[in-house]
Short mmCIF file of C-alpha atoms in Angstrom, two decimals:
data_model
loop_
_atom_site.label_atom_id
_atom_site.label_comp_id
_atom_site.label_asym_id
_atom_site.label_seq_id
_atom_site.Cartn_x
_atom_site.Cartn_y
_atom_site.Cartn_z
CA MET A 30 -27.56 -90.68 -16.83
CA HIS A 31 -28.87 -94.05 -18.04
CA GLY A 32 -31.77 -95.23 -15.96
CA ASP A 33 -33.12 -91.82 -14.93
CA LYS A 34 -36.24 -91.96 -17.10
CA GLU A 35 -36.97 -95.54 -15.92
CA LEU A 36 -36.67 -94.52 -12.23
CA LYS A 37 -38.83 -91.44 -12.86
CA CYS A 38 -41.62 -93.55 -14.26
CA LEU A 39 -41.47 -96.08 -11.40
CA ASP A 40 -41.45 -93.22 -8.87
CA ILE A 41 -44.64 -91.86 -10.47
CA ILE A 42 -46.36 -95.14 -9.77
CA LYS A 43 -45.00 -95.44 -6.25
CA LYS A 44 -46.10 -91.93 -5.41
CA ALA A 45 -49.65 -92.68 -6.58
CA VAL A 46 -49.78 -95.90 -4.55
CA PHE A 47 -47.97 -95.02 -1.33
CA TYR A 48 -48.63 -91.31 -1.03
CA LYS A 49 -51.69 -89.18 -0.40
CA ASN A 50 -51.67 -85.38 -0.78
CA ASP A 51 -47.85 -85.61 -1.33
CA GLN A 52 -47.42 -87.34 2.02
CA LEU A 53 -46.31 -90.88 2.61
CA MET A 54 -49.13 -93.03 3.94
CA THR A 55 -48.40 -93.84 7.57
CA ASN A 56 -49.61 -96.43 10.05
CA PRO A 57 -51.14 -94.20 12.74
CA LEU A 58 -50.50 -96.85 15.41
CA THR A 59 -46.73 -97.03 14.82
CA GLY A 60 -45.91 -93.92 12.78
CA LYS A 61 -44.18 -96.10 10.21
CA THR A 62 -44.37 -95.99 6.38
CA TYR A 63 -44.03 -98.83 3.87
CA LEU A 64 -40.31 -98.06 3.81
CA ASP A 65 -39.82 -98.60 7.55
CA VAL A 66 -41.43 -102.06 8.04
CA SER A 67 -40.38 -105.66 7.49
CA ASP A 68 -42.11 -107.81 4.94
CA ALA A 69 -44.21 -109.45 7.64
CA GLU A 70 -45.19 -106.08 9.15
CA TYR A 71 -46.11 -104.80 5.72
CA LYS A 72 -48.30 -107.80 4.97
CA ASN A 73 -50.15 -107.51 8.33
CA SER A 74 -50.76 -103.75 8.04
CA ARG A 75 -50.75 -103.22 4.27
CA ASN A 76 -53.96 -101.18 4.12
CA TRP A 77 -52.38 -98.38 6.16
CA PHE A 78 -49.76 -97.83 3.48
CA ILE A 79 -51.93 -97.81 0.32
CA ASN A 80 -53.80 -94.81 -1.09
CA PRO A 81 -57.14 -96.40 -2.09
CA GLU A 82 -57.57 -93.80 -4.84
CA CYS A 83 -54.84 -95.58 -6.81
CA TYR A 84 -57.31 -98.39 -7.54
CA GLN A 85 -59.07 -96.13 -10.01
CA SER A 86 -56.04 -96.69 -12.22
CA TYR A 87 -56.12 -100.49 -11.90
CA PHE A 88 -57.86 -102.37 -14.74
CA GLY A 89 -58.69 -106.10 -14.34
CA LEU A 90 -56.70 -106.60 -11.09
CA SER A 91 -58.28 -108.86 -8.43
CA GLU A 92 -57.65 -108.23 -4.76
CA TYR A 93 -54.81 -110.78 -4.89
CA ASP A 94 -53.34 -108.96 -7.93
CA ARG A 95 -53.51 -105.59 -6.24
CA GLU A 96 -51.63 -106.92 -3.20
CA GLU A 97 -49.11 -108.62 -5.41
CA PHE A 98 -48.60 -105.46 -7.45
CA ASP A 99 -47.87 -103.12 -4.57
CA VAL A 100 -45.49 -105.67 -3.05
CA ILE A 101 -43.65 -105.64 -6.38
CA LEU A 102 -43.42 -101.85 -6.27
CA ARG A 103 -42.07 -102.09 -2.73
CA THR A 104 -39.38 -104.66 -3.54
CA ALA A 105 -38.33 -104.00 -7.11
CA ARG A 106 -34.69 -103.00 -7.43
CA THR A 107 -32.73 -101.39 -10.31
CA ASN A 108 -30.75 -103.79 -12.40
CA SER A 109 -27.10 -103.52 -11.38
CA ASN A 110 -26.22 -103.60 -15.08
CA PRO A 111 -28.26 -100.81 -16.69
CA SER A 112 -27.33 -101.91 -20.22
CA GLN A 113 -29.00 -105.26 -19.81
CA PHE A 114 -32.60 -106.46 -19.77
CA PRO A 115 -34.62 -105.82 -17.58
CA ASP A 116 -34.61 -102.39 -15.96
CA PHE A 117 -35.89 -103.65 -12.58
CA LYS A 118 -35.90 -106.98 -10.84
CA PHE A 119 -37.82 -108.48 -7.92
CA GLU A 120 -37.91 -111.95 -6.37
CA ASN A 121 -39.94 -113.73 -9.09
CA GLY A 122 -40.05 -111.37 -12.00
CA PHE A 123 -39.03 -108.16 -13.75
CA ILE A 124 -40.13 -104.68 -14.89
CA GLU A 125 -38.99 -103.46 -18.29
CA HIS A 126 -39.51 -99.92 -19.37
CA PHE A 127 -39.77 -98.58 -22.94
CA GLN A 128 -41.13 -95.53 -24.70
CA VAL A 129 -43.60 -95.19 -27.55
CA THR A 130 -44.43 -92.27 -29.80
CA SER A 131 -47.23 -91.16 -32.11
CA SER A 132 -44.77 -89.26 -34.31
CA SER A 133 -42.72 -90.71 -37.13
CA VAL A 134 -39.48 -92.56 -36.34
CA ASN A 135 -36.25 -92.88 -38.32
CA ARG A 136 -32.73 -93.90 -37.58
CA LYS A 137 -32.25 -90.71 -35.52
CA GLY A 138 -35.21 -91.57 -33.29
CA ALA A 139 -38.72 -90.20 -32.79
CA GLU A 140 -39.38 -86.91 -34.62
CA GLN A 141 -41.23 -85.43 -31.62
CA THR A 142 -38.33 -86.06 -29.25
CA ARG A 143 -35.72 -84.92 -31.73
CA LYS A 144 -37.42 -81.68 -32.68
CA GLU A 145 -38.41 -80.82 -29.11
CA THR A 146 -34.88 -81.44 -27.96
CA GLU A 147 -33.56 -79.15 -30.72
CA PHE A 148 -36.09 -76.48 -29.74
CA ARG A 149 -35.09 -76.52 -26.10
CA ARG A 150 -31.38 -76.47 -27.00
CA THR A 151 -31.98 -73.45 -29.22
CA VAL A 152 -33.90 -71.68 -26.42
CA ASP A 153 -31.13 -72.37 -23.92
CA GLU A 154 -28.41 -71.09 -26.26
CA LYS A 155 -30.36 -67.98 -27.28
CA THR A 156 -31.29 -67.24 -23.70
CA GLN A 157 -27.65 -67.24 -22.65
CA GLU A 158 -26.72 -64.92 -25.54
CA ILE A 159 -29.59 -62.55 -24.73
CA GLU A 160 -28.81 -62.48 -21.00
CA SER A 161 -25.18 -61.62 -21.73
CA GLU A 162 -26.21 -58.88 -24.20
CA TRP A 163 -28.83 -57.39 -21.87
CA GLY A 164 -26.43 -57.49 -18.97
CA GLU A 165 -24.04 -55.20 -20.93
CA THR A 166 -26.80 -52.85 -22.10
CA PRO A 167 -29.23 -52.34 -19.23
CA SER A 168 -32.80 -51.04 -19.85
CA PHE A 169 -34.42 -49.06 -17.02
CA ASP A 170 -37.57 -47.83 -18.67
CA GLU A 171 -39.07 -50.86 -20.38
CA VAL A 172 -39.41 -54.64 -20.07
CA ARG A 173 -37.49 -56.42 -22.81
CA SER A 174 -38.59 -59.85 -23.89
CA GLN A 175 -37.91 -62.62 -26.35
CA SER A 176 -40.18 -65.58 -27.13
CA TRP A 177 -39.92 -68.81 -29.15
CA MET A 178 -42.67 -71.13 -30.33
CA PHE A 179 -42.67 -74.78 -31.23
CA SER A 180 -45.46 -76.75 -32.97
CA ASN A 181 -45.73 -80.48 -32.68
CA PRO A 182 -44.83 -82.42 -35.85
CA VAL A 183 -47.40 -84.70 -37.40
CA HIS A 184 -48.91 -87.24 -35.01
CA SER A 185 -51.42 -90.05 -35.59
CA TYR A 186 -52.87 -93.16 -33.91
CA GLU A 187 -51.48 -95.26 -36.78
CA LEU A 188 -47.95 -94.11 -35.91
CA LEU A 189 -48.55 -94.84 -32.20
CA ASP A 190 -49.88 -98.37 -33.01
CA LYS A 191 -46.79 -98.99 -35.13
CA SER A 192 -44.41 -97.75 -32.48
CA PHE A 193 -46.20 -99.71 -29.73
CA ARG A 194 -46.03 -103.03 -31.58
CA ARG A 195 -42.45 -102.54 -32.79
CA ASN A 196 -41.13 -101.72 -29.32
CA TRP A 197 -43.19 -104.42 -27.64
CA GLU A 198 -41.89 -107.10 -30.03
CA HIS A 199 -38.30 -105.85 -29.64
CA HIS A 200 -38.53 -106.27 -25.86
CA MET A 201 -40.21 -109.63 -26.21
CA GLU A 202 -37.12 -110.75 -28.11
CA SER A 203 -34.98 -109.61 -25.15
CA LEU A 204 -37.34 -111.51 -22.76
CA LYS A 205 -36.82 -114.72 -24.70
CA LYS A 206 -33.08 -114.48 -24.04
CA TYR A 207 -33.54 -113.60 -20.30
CA LYS A 208 -32.54 -116.51 -18.04
CA ASP A 209 -33.45 -115.19 -14.59
CA SER A 210 -36.87 -115.42 -12.89
CA LYS A 211 -39.74 -114.28 -15.14
CA GLN A 212 -42.77 -115.76 -13.42
CA ILE A 213 -44.26 -112.24 -13.30
CA GLY A 214 -43.45 -110.08 -16.30
CA ILE A 215 -44.22 -106.39 -16.37
CA PHE A 216 -43.87 -103.93 -19.23
CA MET A 217 -43.86 -100.30 -18.19
CA ILE A 218 -44.72 -98.23 -21.28
CA GLU A 219 -44.23 -94.49 -21.39
CA TYR A 220 -46.04 -92.23 -23.88
CA SER A 221 -44.97 -88.65 -23.26
CA ASP A 222 -45.92 -86.98 -26.55
CA CYS A 223 -49.17 -85.46 -25.23
CA ALA A 224 -50.39 -85.31 -28.81
CA LEU A 225 -53.53 -87.55 -29.11
CA SER A 226 -57.10 -87.19 -27.91
CA MET A 227 -59.92 -89.75 -27.62
CA CYS A 228 -63.67 -89.70 -28.03
CA GLU A 229 -65.96 -92.66 -27.58
CA ASP A 230 -67.58 -93.26 -30.99
CA VAL A 231 -71.05 -94.06 -29.62
CA TYR A 232 -73.00 -92.32 -32.37
CA HIS A 233 -70.85 -93.16 -35.45
CA GLU A 234 -73.96 -94.59 -37.29
CA TRP A 235 -76.36 -92.01 -35.85
CA ILE A 236 -78.40 -89.90 -38.32
CA GLU A 237 -76.74 -86.51 -38.55
CA GLY A 238 -78.72 -83.87 -36.68
CA MET A 239 -80.99 -86.37 -34.87
CA SER A 240 -81.22 -85.75 -31.07
CA HIS A 241 -80.44 -88.55 -28.60
CA GLY A 242 -81.89 -86.94 -25.49
CA ASP A 243 -80.15 -88.01 -22.31
CA MET A 244 -79.51 -91.57 -23.48
CA ARG A 245 -75.72 -91.65 -23.49
CA GLU A 246 -72.90 -89.12 -23.14
CA GLN A 247 -69.75 -89.86 -25.02
CA GLU A 248 -66.61 -90.47 -22.96
CA LYS A 249 -63.92 -88.01 -23.99
CA PHE A 250 -60.26 -87.60 -22.99
CA ARG A 251 -57.68 -84.95 -23.78
CA GLU A 252 -55.05 -87.67 -23.75
CA TYR A 253 -54.54 -91.20 -25.17
CA ARG A 254 -55.52 -94.01 -22.76
CA LEU A 255 -54.48 -97.59 -23.39
CA SER A 256 -57.32 -98.89 -21.20
CA ARG A 257 -59.86 -97.65 -23.86
CA ASP A 258 -58.03 -98.97 -26.92
CA ARG A 259 -59.72 -102.25 -27.83
CA LYS A 260 -57.34 -102.84 -30.72
CA LEU A 261 -54.12 -102.69 -28.70
CA LEU A 262 -55.71 -104.45 -25.71
CA LYS A 263 -56.43 -107.42 -27.99
CA TYR A 264 -52.87 -107.34 -29.19
CA ILE A 265 -51.47 -107.30 -25.59
CA PHE A 266 -53.76 -110.22 -24.65
CA LYS A 267 -51.82 -112.50 -27.00
CA PHE A 268 -48.82 -112.19 -24.61
CA LYS A 269 -50.66 -112.88 -21.37
CA ASP A 270 -48.53 -115.97 -20.67
CA ASP A 271 -45.36 -113.84 -20.64
CA ILE A 272 -46.52 -110.44 -19.47
CA LYS A 273 -48.87 -110.32 -16.49
CA TYR A 274 -49.16 -106.54 -15.98
CA VAL A 275 -48.80 -103.60 -18.27
CA ILE A 276 -48.15 -100.17 -16.78
CA PHE A 277 -48.97 -97.38 -19.14
CA ILE A 278 -47.91 -93.78 -18.35
CA ASN A 279 -48.77 -90.59 -20.19
CA GLN A 280 -48.28 -86.98 -19.07
CA THR A 281 -51.62 -86.98 -17.19
CA ARG A 282 -52.05 -90.37 -15.50
CA PHE A 283 -50.99 -93.96 -15.25
CA GLU A 284 -52.87 -97.23 -15.83
CA VAL A 285 -52.11 -100.75 -14.65
CA ILE A 286 -53.71 -103.52 -16.73
CA CYS A 287 -53.82 -107.21 -15.87
CA THR A 288 -53.42 -108.88 -19.27
CA GLU A 289 -55.21 -112.09 -18.51
CA ASN A 290 -58.42 -110.23 -17.69
CA ILE A 291 -58.44 -108.05 -20.83
CA PRO A 292 -61.45 -109.93 -22.28
CA TYR A 293 -63.51 -108.71 -19.29
CA LEU A 294 -62.36 -105.09 -19.92
CA ILE A 295 -63.27 -105.32 -23.61
CA LYS A 296 -66.82 -106.39 -22.68
CA VAL A 297 -67.45 -102.98 -21.12
CA LEU A 298 -65.97 -101.23 -24.18
CA PRO A 299 -68.78 -101.84 -26.68
CA TRP A 300 -67.68 -98.99 -28.92
CA ASP A 301 -64.36 -98.01 -30.48
CA TYR A 302 -62.84 -94.64 -29.71
CA ALA A 303 -62.03 -92.04 -32.33
CA ILE A 304 -58.35 -91.17 -31.74
CA TYR A 305 -57.13 -87.97 -33.33
CA PRO A 306 -54.18 -85.61 -32.98
CA LEU A 307 -54.14 -82.44 -30.91
CA GLN A 308 -52.66 -79.16 -32.06
CA VAL A 309 -49.97 -78.55 -29.39
CA MET A 310 -47.81 -75.46 -29.14
CA ILE A 311 -44.88 -75.09 -26.79
CA SER A 312 -43.70 -71.60 -25.95
CA ALA A 313 -40.63 -70.29 -24.09
CA SER A 314 -40.01 -66.67 -23.07
CA VAL A 315 -37.42 -64.59 -21.27
CA TYR A 316 -38.03 -61.17 -19.79
CA ASN A 317 -35.67 -58.48 -18.49
CA ILE A 318 -35.78 -55.07 -16.85
CA SER A 319 -32.87 -53.38 -15.15
CA VAL A 320 -33.23 -51.89 -11.67
CA PRO A 321 -30.82 -49.09 -10.72
CA VAL A 322 -29.08 -49.44 -7.36
CA ASP A 323 -28.26 -46.33 -5.38
CA SER A 324 -24.70 -46.32 -4.10
CA LYS A 325 -24.69 -44.89 -0.62
CA LYS A 326 -21.74 -43.83 1.43
CA GLY A 327 -20.50 -46.69 3.52
CA ASP A 328 -21.72 -49.31 1.10
CA GLU A 329 -18.39 -49.47 -0.72
CA ILE A 330 -15.84 -52.06 0.36
CA ASP A 331 -12.36 -50.74 0.71
CA ASP A 332 -10.14 -53.59 -0.51
CA LYS A 333 -6.47 -52.82 -0.08
CA SER A 334 -5.19 -56.33 -0.07
#
């Protein structure tokens, strides 16, 4: 159904902001959540409804920005016409979702998505065949199994950079044609490949083999993070007059970046990050063993109808 992936991404953000330990944040004085109160009530008791841990995912947002952003999450509504820009609207702006990939792209789409979809379709079809076959030939003395493996296709930062810019500019073209309120523009970007890793390149000019004591540990991530990518942050900053916030979602976390304050973020990123592909394998398995059932007298149903 069109719109499912967009709603899923927005729900991830809402859950991080308005939930704690999988429970909606509640005003202990009234027992109400952010869903139960009026706009005025929310404004007066906002802190009861926000998980403060979500601020670890906010980059360059002032206190005013943080309040503005969670109000947007609270009031954004799905576009009644899912085929039109944007995906979500609120009183003075919009949220538009798009996906990026670090695999190659052709007219059939991203290679990662296409091949992973084919793999899962094959697994589903083979599983149904095997279940039917095993159901007709039970095995009581051994566990039968069947497994399938899938390796990620080629991924690279260069491909991600290309995909990011191409999709960004495509949606900027849609924004230019958009006639409704766009005072606050938000791009919600989803990267679900789980195929790139990052390492802060602190010692790229260091003499090989020379110790550095306890001067500086490199920051490392098992996933790609937009907040650490100086190159794409500088690119995004060019659009600060049109896009105020960028939400970036990968399979591990989300990040919210205030575009006008990107220069401050870059100041605390003195080094580039080495960004390199991970070797990712996806496996699927099905297991079967048959268990005999004793038929006891009285268990049978006498159907004479």
